Coordinates of C-alpha atoms and ligand atoms in Angstrom, one line a residue:
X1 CA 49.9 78.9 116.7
X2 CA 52.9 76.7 116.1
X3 CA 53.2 76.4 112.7
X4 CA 54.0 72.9 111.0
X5 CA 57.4 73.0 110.4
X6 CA 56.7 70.7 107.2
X7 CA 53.5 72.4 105.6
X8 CA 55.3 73.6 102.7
X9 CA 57.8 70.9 102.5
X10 CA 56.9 70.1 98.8
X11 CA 56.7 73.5 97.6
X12 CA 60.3 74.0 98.9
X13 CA 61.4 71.1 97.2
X14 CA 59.6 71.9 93.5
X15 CA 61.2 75.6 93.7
X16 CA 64.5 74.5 94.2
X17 CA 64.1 71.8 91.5
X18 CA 62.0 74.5 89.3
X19 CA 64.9 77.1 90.0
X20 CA 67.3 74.8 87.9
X21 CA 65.3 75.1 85.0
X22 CA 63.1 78.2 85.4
X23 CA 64.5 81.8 86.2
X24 CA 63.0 82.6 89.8
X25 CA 60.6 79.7 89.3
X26 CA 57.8 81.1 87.9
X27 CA 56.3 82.6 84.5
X28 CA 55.1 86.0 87.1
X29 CA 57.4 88.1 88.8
X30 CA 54.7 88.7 90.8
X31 CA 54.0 84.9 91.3
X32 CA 57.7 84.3 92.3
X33 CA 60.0 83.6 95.6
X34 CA 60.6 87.7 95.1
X35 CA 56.9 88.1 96.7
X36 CA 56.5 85.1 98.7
X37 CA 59.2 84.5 102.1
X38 CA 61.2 81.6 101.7
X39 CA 60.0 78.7 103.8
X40 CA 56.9 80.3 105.2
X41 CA 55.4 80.4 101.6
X42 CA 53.2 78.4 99.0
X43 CA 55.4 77.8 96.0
X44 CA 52.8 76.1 93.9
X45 CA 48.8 75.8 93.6
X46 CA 47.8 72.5 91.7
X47 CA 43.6 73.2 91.8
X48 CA 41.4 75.7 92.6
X49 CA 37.3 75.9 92.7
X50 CA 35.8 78.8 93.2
X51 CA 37.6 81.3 95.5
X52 CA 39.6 78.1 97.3
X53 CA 43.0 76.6 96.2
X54 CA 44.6 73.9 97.2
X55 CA 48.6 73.9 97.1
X56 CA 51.3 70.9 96.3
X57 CA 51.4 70.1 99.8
X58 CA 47.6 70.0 99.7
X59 CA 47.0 72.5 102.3
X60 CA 43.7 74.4 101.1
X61 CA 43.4 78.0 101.3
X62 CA 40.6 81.3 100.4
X63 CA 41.8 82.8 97.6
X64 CA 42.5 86.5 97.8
X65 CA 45.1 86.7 94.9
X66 CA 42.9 85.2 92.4
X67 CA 45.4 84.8 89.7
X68 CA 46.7 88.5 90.1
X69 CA 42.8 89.2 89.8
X70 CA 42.6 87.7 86.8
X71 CA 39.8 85.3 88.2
X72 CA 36.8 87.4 88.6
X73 CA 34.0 84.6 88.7
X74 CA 35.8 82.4 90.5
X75 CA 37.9 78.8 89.6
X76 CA 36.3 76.8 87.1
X77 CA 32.9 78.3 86.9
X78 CA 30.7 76.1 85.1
X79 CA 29.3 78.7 82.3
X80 CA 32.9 79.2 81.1
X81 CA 34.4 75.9 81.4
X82 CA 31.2 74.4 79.9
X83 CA 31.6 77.3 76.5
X84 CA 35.2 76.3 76.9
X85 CA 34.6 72.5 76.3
X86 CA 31.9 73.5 73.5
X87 CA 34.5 75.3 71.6
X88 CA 37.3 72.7 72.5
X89 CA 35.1 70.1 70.5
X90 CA 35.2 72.3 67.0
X91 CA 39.0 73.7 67.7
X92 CA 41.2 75.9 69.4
X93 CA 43.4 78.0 66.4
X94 CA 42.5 78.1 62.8
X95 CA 44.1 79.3 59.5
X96 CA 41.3 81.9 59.3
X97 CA 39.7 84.0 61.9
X98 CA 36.7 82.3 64.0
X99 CA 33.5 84.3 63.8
X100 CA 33.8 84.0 68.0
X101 CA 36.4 86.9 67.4
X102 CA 33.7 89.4 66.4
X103 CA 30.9 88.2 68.5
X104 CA 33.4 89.0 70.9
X105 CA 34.3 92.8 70.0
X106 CA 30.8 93.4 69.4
X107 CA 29.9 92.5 73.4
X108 CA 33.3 94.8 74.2
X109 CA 31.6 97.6 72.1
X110 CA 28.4 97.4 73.7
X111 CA 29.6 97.4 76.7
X112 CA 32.4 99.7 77.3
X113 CA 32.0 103.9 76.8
X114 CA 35.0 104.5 74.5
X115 CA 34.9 101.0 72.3
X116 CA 34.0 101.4 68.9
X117 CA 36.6 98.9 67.7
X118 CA 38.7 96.2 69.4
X119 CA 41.8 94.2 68.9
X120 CA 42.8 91.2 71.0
X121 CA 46.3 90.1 72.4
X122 CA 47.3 87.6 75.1
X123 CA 48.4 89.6 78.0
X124 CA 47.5 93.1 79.2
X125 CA 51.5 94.1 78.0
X126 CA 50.2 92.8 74.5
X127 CA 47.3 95.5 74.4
X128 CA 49.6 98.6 76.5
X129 CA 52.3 98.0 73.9
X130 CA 49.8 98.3 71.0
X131 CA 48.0 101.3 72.3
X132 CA 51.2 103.6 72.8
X133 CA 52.3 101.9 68.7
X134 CA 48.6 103.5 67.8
X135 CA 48.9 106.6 69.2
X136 CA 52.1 107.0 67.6
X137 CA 51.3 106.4 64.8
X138 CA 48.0 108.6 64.6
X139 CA 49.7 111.5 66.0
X140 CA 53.2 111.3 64.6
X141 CA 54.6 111.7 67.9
X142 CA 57.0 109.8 70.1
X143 CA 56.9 110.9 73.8
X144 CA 54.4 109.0 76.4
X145 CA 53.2 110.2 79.8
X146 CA 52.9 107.3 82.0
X147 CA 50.5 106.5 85.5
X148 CA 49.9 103.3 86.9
X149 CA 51.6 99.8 85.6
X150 CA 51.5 98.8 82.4
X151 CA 53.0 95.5 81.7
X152 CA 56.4 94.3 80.4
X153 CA 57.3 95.9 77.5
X154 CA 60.6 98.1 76.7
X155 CA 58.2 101.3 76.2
X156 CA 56.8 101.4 79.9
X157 CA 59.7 99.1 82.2
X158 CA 62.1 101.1 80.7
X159 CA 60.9 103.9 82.7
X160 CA 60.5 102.4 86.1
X161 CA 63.7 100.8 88.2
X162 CA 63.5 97.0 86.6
X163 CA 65.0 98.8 83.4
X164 CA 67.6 96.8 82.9
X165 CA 68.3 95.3 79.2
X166 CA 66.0 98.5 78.0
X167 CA 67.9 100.8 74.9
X168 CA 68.3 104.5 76.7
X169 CA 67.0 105.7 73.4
X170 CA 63.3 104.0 74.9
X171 CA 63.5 104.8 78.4
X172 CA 64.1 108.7 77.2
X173 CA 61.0 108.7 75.4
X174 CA 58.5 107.8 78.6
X175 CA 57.9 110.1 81.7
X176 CA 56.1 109.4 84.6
X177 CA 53.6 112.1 86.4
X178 CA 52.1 111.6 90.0
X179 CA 48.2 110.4 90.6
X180 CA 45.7 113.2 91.1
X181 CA 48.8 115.5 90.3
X182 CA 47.8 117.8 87.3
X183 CA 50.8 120.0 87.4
X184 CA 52.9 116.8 86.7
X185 CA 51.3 115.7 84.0
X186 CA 51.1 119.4 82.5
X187 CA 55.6 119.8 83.1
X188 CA 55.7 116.8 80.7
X189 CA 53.8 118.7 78.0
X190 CA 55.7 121.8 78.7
X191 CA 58.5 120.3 78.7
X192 CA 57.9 118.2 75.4
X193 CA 55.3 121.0 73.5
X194 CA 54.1 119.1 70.3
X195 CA 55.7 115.7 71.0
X196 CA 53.4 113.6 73.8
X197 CA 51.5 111.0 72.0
X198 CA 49.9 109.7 74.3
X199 CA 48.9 109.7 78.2
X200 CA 48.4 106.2 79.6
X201 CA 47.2 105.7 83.2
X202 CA 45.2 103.3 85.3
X203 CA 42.1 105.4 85.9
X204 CA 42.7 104.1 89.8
X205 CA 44.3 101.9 91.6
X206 CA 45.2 102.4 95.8
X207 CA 44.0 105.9 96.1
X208 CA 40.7 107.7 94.9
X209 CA 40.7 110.5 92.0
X210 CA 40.5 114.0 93.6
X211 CA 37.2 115.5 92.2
X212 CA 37.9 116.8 88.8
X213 CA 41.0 115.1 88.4
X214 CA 40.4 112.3 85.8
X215 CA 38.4 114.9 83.9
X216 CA 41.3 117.5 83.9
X217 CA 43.6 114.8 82.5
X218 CA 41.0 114.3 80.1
X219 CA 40.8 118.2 79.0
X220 CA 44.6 118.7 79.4
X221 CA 45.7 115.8 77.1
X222 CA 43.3 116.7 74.5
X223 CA 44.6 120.8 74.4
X224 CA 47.6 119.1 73.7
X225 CA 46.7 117.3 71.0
X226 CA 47.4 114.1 72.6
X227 CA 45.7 110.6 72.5
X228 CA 44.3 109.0 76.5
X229 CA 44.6 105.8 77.1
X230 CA 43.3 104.4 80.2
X231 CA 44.7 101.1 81.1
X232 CA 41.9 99.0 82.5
X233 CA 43.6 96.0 82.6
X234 CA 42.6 95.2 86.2
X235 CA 39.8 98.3 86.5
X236 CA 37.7 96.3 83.8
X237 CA 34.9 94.8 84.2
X238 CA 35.6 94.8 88.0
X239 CA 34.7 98.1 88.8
X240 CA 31.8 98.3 86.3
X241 CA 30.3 96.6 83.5
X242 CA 31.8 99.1 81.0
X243 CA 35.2 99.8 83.8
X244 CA 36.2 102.6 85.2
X245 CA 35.4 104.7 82.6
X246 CA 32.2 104.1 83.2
X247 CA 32.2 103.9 86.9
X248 CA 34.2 107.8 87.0
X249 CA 32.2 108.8 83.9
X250 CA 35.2 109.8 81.8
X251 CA 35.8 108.1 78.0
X252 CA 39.4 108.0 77.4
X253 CA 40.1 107.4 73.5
X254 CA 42.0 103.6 73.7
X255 CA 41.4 101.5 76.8
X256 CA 43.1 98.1 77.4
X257 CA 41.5 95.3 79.1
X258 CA 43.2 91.4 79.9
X259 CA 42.3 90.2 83.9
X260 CA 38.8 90.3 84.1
X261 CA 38.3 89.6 80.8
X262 CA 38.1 85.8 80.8
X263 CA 38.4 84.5 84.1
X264 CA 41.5 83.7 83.5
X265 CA 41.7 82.6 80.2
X266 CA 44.6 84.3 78.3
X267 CA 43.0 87.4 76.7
X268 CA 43.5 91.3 76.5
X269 CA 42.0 93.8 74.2
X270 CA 42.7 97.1 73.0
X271 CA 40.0 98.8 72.3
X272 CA 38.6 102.6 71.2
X273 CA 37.7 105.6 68.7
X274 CA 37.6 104.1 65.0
X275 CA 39.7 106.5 63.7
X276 CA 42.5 105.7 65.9
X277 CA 41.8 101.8 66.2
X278 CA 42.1 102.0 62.0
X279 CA 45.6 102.6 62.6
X280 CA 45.8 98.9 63.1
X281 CA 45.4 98.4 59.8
X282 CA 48.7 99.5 59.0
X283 CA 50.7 99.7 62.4
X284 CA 51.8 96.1 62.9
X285 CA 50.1 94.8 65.7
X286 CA 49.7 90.8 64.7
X287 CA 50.4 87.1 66.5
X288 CA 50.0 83.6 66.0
X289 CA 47.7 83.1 68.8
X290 CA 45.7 86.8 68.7
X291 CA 42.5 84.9 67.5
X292 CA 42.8 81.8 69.4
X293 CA 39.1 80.7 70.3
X294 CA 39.2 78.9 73.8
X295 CA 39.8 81.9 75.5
X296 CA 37.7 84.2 72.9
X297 CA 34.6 81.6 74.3
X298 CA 35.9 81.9 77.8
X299 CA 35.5 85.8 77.3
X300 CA 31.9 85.4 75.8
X301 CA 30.8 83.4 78.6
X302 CA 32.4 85.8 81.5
X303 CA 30.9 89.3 79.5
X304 CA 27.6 87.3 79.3
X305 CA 27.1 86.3 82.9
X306 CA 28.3 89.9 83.3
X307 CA 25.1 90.8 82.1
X308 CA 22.9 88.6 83.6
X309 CA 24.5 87.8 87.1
X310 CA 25.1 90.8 89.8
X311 CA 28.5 89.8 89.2
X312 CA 29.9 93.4 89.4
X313 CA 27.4 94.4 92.6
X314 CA 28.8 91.0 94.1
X315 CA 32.2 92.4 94.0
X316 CA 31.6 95.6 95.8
X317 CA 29.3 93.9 98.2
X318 CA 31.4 91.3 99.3
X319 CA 34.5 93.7 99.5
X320 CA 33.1 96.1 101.2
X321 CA 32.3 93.5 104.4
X322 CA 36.2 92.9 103.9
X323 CA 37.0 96.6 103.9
X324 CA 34.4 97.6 106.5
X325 CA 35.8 94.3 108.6
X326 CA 39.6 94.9 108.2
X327 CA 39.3 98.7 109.2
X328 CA 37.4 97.7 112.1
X329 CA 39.9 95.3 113.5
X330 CA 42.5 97.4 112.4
X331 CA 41.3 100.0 115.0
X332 CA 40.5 97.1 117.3
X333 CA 43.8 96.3 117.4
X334 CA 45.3 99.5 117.4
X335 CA 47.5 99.0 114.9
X336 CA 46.9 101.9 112.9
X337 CA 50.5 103.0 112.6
X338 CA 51.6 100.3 110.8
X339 CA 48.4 99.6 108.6
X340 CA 45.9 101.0 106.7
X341 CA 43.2 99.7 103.9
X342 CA 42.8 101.5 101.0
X343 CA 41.8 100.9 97.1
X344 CA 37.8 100.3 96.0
X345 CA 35.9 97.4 97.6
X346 CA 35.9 95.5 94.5
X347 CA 39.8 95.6 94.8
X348 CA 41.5 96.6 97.6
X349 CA 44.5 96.8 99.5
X350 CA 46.2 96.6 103.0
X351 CA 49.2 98.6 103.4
X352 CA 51.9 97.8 105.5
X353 CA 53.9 101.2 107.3
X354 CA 57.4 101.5 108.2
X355 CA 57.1 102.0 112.1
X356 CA 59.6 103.3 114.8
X357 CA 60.9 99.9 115.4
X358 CA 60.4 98.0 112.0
X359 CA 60.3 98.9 108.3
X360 CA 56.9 97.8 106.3
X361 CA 58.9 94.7 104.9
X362 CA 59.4 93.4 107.9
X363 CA 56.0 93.7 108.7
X364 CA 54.6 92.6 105.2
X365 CA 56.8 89.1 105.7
X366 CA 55.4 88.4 109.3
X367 CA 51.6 88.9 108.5
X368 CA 52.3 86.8 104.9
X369 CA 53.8 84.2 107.3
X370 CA 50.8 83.9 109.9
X371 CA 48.3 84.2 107.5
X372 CA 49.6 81.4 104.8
X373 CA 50.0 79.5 107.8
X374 CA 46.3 80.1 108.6
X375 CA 44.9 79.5 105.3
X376 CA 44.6 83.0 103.5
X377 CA 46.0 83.8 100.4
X378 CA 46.6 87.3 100.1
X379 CA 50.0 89.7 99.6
X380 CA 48.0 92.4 100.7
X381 CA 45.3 93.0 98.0
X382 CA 41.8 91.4 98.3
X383 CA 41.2 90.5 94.6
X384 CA 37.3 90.0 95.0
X385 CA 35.7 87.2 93.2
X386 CA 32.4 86.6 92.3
X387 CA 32.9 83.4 94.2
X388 CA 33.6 85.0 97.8
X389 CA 30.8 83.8 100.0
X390 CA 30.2 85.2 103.2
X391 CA 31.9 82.0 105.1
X392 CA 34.6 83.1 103.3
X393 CA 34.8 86.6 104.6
X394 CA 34.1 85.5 107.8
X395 CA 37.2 83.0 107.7
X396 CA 39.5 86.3 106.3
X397 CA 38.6 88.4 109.1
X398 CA 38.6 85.5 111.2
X399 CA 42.2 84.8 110.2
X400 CA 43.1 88.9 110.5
X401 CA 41.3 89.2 114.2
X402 CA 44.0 86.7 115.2
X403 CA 46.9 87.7 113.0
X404 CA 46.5 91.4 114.0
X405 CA 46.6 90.4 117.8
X406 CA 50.0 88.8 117.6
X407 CA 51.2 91.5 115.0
X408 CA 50.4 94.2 117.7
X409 CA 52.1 92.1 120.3
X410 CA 55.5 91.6 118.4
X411 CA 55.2 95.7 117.6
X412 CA 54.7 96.1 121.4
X413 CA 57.2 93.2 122.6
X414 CA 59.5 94.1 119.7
X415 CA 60.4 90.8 118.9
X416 CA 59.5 90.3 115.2
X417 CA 63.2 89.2 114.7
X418 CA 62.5 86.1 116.9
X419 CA 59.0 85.3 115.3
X420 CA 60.0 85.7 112.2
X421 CA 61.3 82.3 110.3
X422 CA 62.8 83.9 107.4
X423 CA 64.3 86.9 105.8
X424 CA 62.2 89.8 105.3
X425 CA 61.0 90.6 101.6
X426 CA 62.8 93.2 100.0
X427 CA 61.7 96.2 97.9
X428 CA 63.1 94.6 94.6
X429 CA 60.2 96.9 92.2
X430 CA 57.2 97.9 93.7
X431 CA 54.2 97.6 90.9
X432 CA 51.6 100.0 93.0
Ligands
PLP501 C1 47.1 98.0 85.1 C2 47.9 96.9 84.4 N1 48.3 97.1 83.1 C3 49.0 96.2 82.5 C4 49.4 95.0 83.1 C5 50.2 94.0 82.3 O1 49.4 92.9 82.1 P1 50.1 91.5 81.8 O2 50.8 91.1 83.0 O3 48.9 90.6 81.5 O4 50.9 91.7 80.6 C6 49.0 94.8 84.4 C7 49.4 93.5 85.1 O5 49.4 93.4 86.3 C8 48.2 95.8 85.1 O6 47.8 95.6 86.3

């Protein structure tokens, strides 16, 4: 396929007039030029319904990102934009809590293992920050141990390679261990006896727990005295109704929630044991817009169809005919050196390989180029909505069948240089 040299003509033009105004263009790093090729990219999405957007230049495309899987029931679905509108009509922030804040935390408790009380922030950073400020405070300890991605804040970036601007003092304080590593997690307590608050990891995210390993992280953080926090910001009520905690059958002490939570509408929560959560009432965890209600009823309405839709079964349904497809033509193609699938069919994830010839970059930037080009939306992960029909799958694999074919030609013809109409991405920060 020839691809139309002026499909993303606008979307070039708006990022270089965004650029003057608005570091990298974009409110999300991960939304931003640094993940999408110059030239062979979307720059901006001006509608979406259900698992299809349409971009400034109008071209349409199946959704795969789905707002950084923040969209879980798909783009304006009717039960939350109708309890959006309802609550719209009384008001959006008050002087005094709304009682929708409550209603709210009382669904959150009933639904999810280790929730006895519940907060609410904006963004998933908003409920990360306030969990490690918890455990701080309820253990009178500083040091964290750290898994996954956790957001924006100086207590977790400052630990990872985008550190700049962070106080030494912070990064010191925050050490990594290694998924379905125990030993790595159990060198941070030796090596800081008596001072871990807290451990905070995504329960999963590419690879599966090792049997028992949750459950020793579990055992070994509590001998320590220590507080677990599992960060279910994108595990929530995706993987299960109650999240991964209730999908692995292990109840950490604080979770966090924010993607799934409202299908899009800006809301995280921090929730837990009451003797920790009552911490709150003296640790400072407060904001102007923590009880605002549009996306409080947004998060009603998601929970509730939760409940009464197969929502969650959707998910794994529909993404396992993606993972089952993709590992199929994968093999098909032969082009198992330089890709793999891995993740949870509710959220997945194709990885890109350095080969002999090419380094995974170059080989992320040319599929993200033929598939854009194609209609797909993707950087790699398969967000599933509750919104992916099966024409949509079929277009996806569709798409990948013919993608695949010319990716394994370039590899064999080794002429991805020539194909390729921009520079390749480079690692800037990796999240997973
Ligand atoms: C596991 C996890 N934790 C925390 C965050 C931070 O959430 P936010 O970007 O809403 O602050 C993210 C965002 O991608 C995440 O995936």
């Amino acid at each position: 396929m020839t691809a139309d040299p002026n499909r993303y003509q606008r979307s070039q033009q708006l990022l270089q007039r965004a650029l003057a105004t608005i570091p990298l263009g974009s409110q999300t790093f991960s939304k931003s030029k640094t993940q999408y090729p110059a030239g062979i990219s979307p720059y901006f999405i001006t509608r979406g319904k259900g698992c299809h957007v349409w971009d400034v230049d109008n071209n349409e495309y199946v959704d795969f990102v789905n707002a950084l899987a923040a969209v879980t029931l798909g783009y304006g679905d009717p039960d939350v934009d109708a309890a959006v509108r309802a609550q719209l009509e009384d008001g959006v922030t008050f002087s005094l809590p709304h009682p929708v804040e409550m209603q709210v935390a009382e669904k959150i408790v009933a639904m999810v293992p280790c929730a006895e009380m519940v907060r609410f922030g904006k963004n998933g950073s908003d409920a990360t920050a306030g969990a490690v400020r918890i455990a701080r405070a309820h253990t009178g300890r500083d040091h964290v141990a750290v898994c996954g991605y956790h957001g924006w804040q100086d207590w977790y970036i400052g630990a990872t390679t985008r550190n700049k601007g962070v106080p030494k003092a912070t990064q010191e304080l925050t050490h990594l261990f290694s998924y379905n590593n125990i030993d790595s997690l159990d060198m941070i307590f030796r090596q800081w006896p008596g001072q871990v608050a807290c451990v905070i990891m995504e329960p999963m995210n590419i690879v599966e727990p090792v049997p028992g390993f949750l459950e020793a992280v579990r055992d070994l953080t509590h001998n320590n005295g220590s507080i677990l926090v599992f960060d279910e910001t994108v595990t929530g009520f995706r993987m299960a109704r109650g999240g991964a905690q209730e999908y692995f059958n292990v109840t950490p002490d604080l979770a966090t929630f924010g993607k799934g939570l409202a299908n899009g509408y800006p809301l995280s929560a921090l929730a837990g044991r009451t003797d920790i959560m009552r911490q709150m009432e003296e640790v400072f965890f407060s904001f102007t817009f923590g009880g605002e209600t549009l996306s409080l009823a947004a998060a009603l309405a998601t929970l509730n169809k939760l409940e009464v839709k197969p929502v969650i079964e959707t998910l794994w349904s529909q993404g396992r005919k993606v993972v089952e497809g993709v590992k199929m033509l994968i093999a098909k193609h032969g082009l198992e050196t330089a890709l793999d699938i891995a993740g949870k069919n509710c959220w997945s994830f194709l990885q890109f390989q350095n080969t002999e010839t090419y380094s995974l970059w170059e080989i992320k930037t040319f599929f993200l180029q033929e598939v854009f080009s194609r209609g797909i939306l993707t950087i790699g992960t398969h967000n599933m909505s509750y919104a992916h029909a099966d024409g949509d799958i079929k277009r996806l694999l569709a798409v990948y069948d013919e993608v695949f074919a010319i990716l394994r030609e370039v590899l064999e013809k080794k002429n991805l240089g020539t194909r390729l109409k921009t520079e390749p991405l480079v690692p800037l920060f990796k999240i997973r």
